[in-house]
């Protein structure tokens, strides 16, 4: 499991993990016009790549391949350049899915469920009923971003085990040179197994893909709903294509300015707070495996993690389940209060019977084999061939591609002890887990500085940003700071509830977002939603940020 892993399922849509580390390391909108074909782009100037063939596409919709796909969901694809600067060097296909709208006429709204690394097609197949209200005016469309799901999935192949060693109990923070050597090996394994797509993964290119998808759907403007990491993607699109923005709603707002290490500190604090909320609830129940003493319960969880790091339990498959594996599972379970009873039972089985099966259910993800060969980028991958580690591999690849910080080995080695202390202070349970994840960008190429330097003061129609006060993954202050960064176009809805994002847990947020997307009705600046505690559904256990 990697740091900022969040998709919409399980009411968990995530955001990221980078200046603290470097410091230590050194209203109403107009109603859209009736559906009309979007005009083809003008010919490219001589000094710009010609992308016209990509913008002339139309999606051919048909039945969705793979087991468990709903009959009323349709699938398709678009083709995008591997490298937008050199479109003649290769292409890749992006998987699409949609539920048809019922209104006449209707447009399309594009969904991103988060991650980074969440496969939209599978998410929509599973969670589609949550968005049926939007079909009154839209085709509800989603996609697998480049490097994700069926769209040229990245993988770390056999390097997945190396990555687990780096982020797990075996990571030797007391000997940084050995750790950095492991990180370089892991990065090399990911490059070997991911193929040509890896250098071109990241949010800047994914946002350009969004514009190709917009045109292929026949839309003059992009109507968009993004969760967690999907808010970063939407913000980057707004900066790149401000005049193509239609109605844009961003729920669980990611930061645009904090480095991965800063996000790691914030994430550790947020997860510690969420754990304490869970333990407050658990200690009031006679069945709590940690007893009724709240203070003792917190010490017991930290002690359990240390104990399993020293002596892991063995899973049914014969693999060790360590304390850091436990932390990864708890991270997932804390994204929604709906999961707390299951978490309590799973922790009881682990502490009383040393049975990790229940808790492992929160940390599983992916269905296919880990590929030892580079991923193809000339067509969609069959569903059964998506690598089992794709979600984690894509998360790391995208986060690293979006982050320009690459401290030197000497700087990391010199400041690792202070970093460890800072993360442990943020959370005695989650600190080490978050720190080792932050280090995973070491050995990878330097990322872009576009998001930190260029995504600001967007000249777009007003957009809706939802921040949730008790969000353990994307803290509410990120919604405020990102809105300030984006400028007057951003309207923040203050959700007083708990959990990661608000659309799936708050009737008020759900209604407000739908009203905006369908009718253009925006709340006034300073509006809020109460903590009504009403969940729209209970989502299954799936990997999230």
Coordinates of N, CA and C in Angstrom, one line a residue, residues 10 97 142-143 148 153 156 185 196 359 373 385 393 415 461 486 505 512 519 531 533 539 544:
X10 N -15.8 2.6 -1.2 CA -15.6 2.6 0.3 C -15.6 4.0 0.9
X97 N -16.2 4.3 -20.1 CA -17.5 3.7 -19.8 C -18.5 4.7 -19.5
X142 N -16.9 7.8 -17.4 CA -15.7 7.8 -16.7 C -14.6 7.1 -17.6
X143 N -13.4 7.0 -17.1 CA -12.3 6.5 -17.9 C -11.2 6.0 -17.0
X148 N -3.3 3.3 -16.1 CA -4.2 2.8 -15.0 C -5.2 1.8 -15.7
X153 N -1.6 -0.2 -18.4 CA -1.3 -0.2 -17.0 C 0.2 -0.3 -16.6
X156 N 5.1 -2.7 -11.3 CA 6.5 -2.8 -10.8 C 7.0 -4.3 -10.9
X185 N 16.7 0.3 -6.7 CA 16.3 -1.0 -7.4 C 14.8 -1.1 -7.7
X196 N 6.9 1.8 -22.2 CA 7.1 3.2 -22.7 C 6.2 4.2 -22.1
X359 N -8.8 -8.4 8.6 CA -8.1 -7.1 8.4 C -7.5 -7.0 7.0
X373 N 6.5 -8.4 -17.8 CA 6.9 -7.8 -19.0 C 6.3 -6.4 -19.1
X385 N -5.9 -9.2 -17.5 CA -4.4 -9.0 -17.6 C -3.9 -7.7 -16.9
X393 N 1.3 0.9 -8.1 CA 2.3 1.3 -9.0 C 1.9 2.6 -9.7
X415 N 19.4 13.8 7.0 CA 18.2 14.3 7.7 C 17.2 13.3 8.0
X461 N -15.4 29.6 -15.6 CA -16.7 29.8 -14.9 C -16.5 29.3 -13.4
X486 N -6.9 28.9 -6.7 CA -7.6 28.9 -8.0 C -8.2 30.3 -8.3
X505 N -21.6 10.6 1.6 CA -21.9 10.5 3.0 C -22.9 11.5 3.5
X512 N -26.4 19.2 -3.3 CA -25.8 20.5 -3.7 C -25.0 20.2 -5.0
X519 N -28.2 21.9 -13.0 CA -28.9 23.1 -13.2 C -28.1 24.4 -13.1
X531 N -23.5 18.2 9.7 CA -23.0 16.8 9.9 C -24.2 15.9 10.1
X533 N -24.8 12.8 9.2 CA -24.5 11.4 9.5 C -25.3 10.5 8.7
X539 N -20.1 1.1 1.0 CA -19.2 0.6 -0.1 C -18.4 -0.5 0.4
X544 N -7.9 2.4 -1.4 CA -8.0 3.8 -1.6 C -6.8 4.5 -1.3

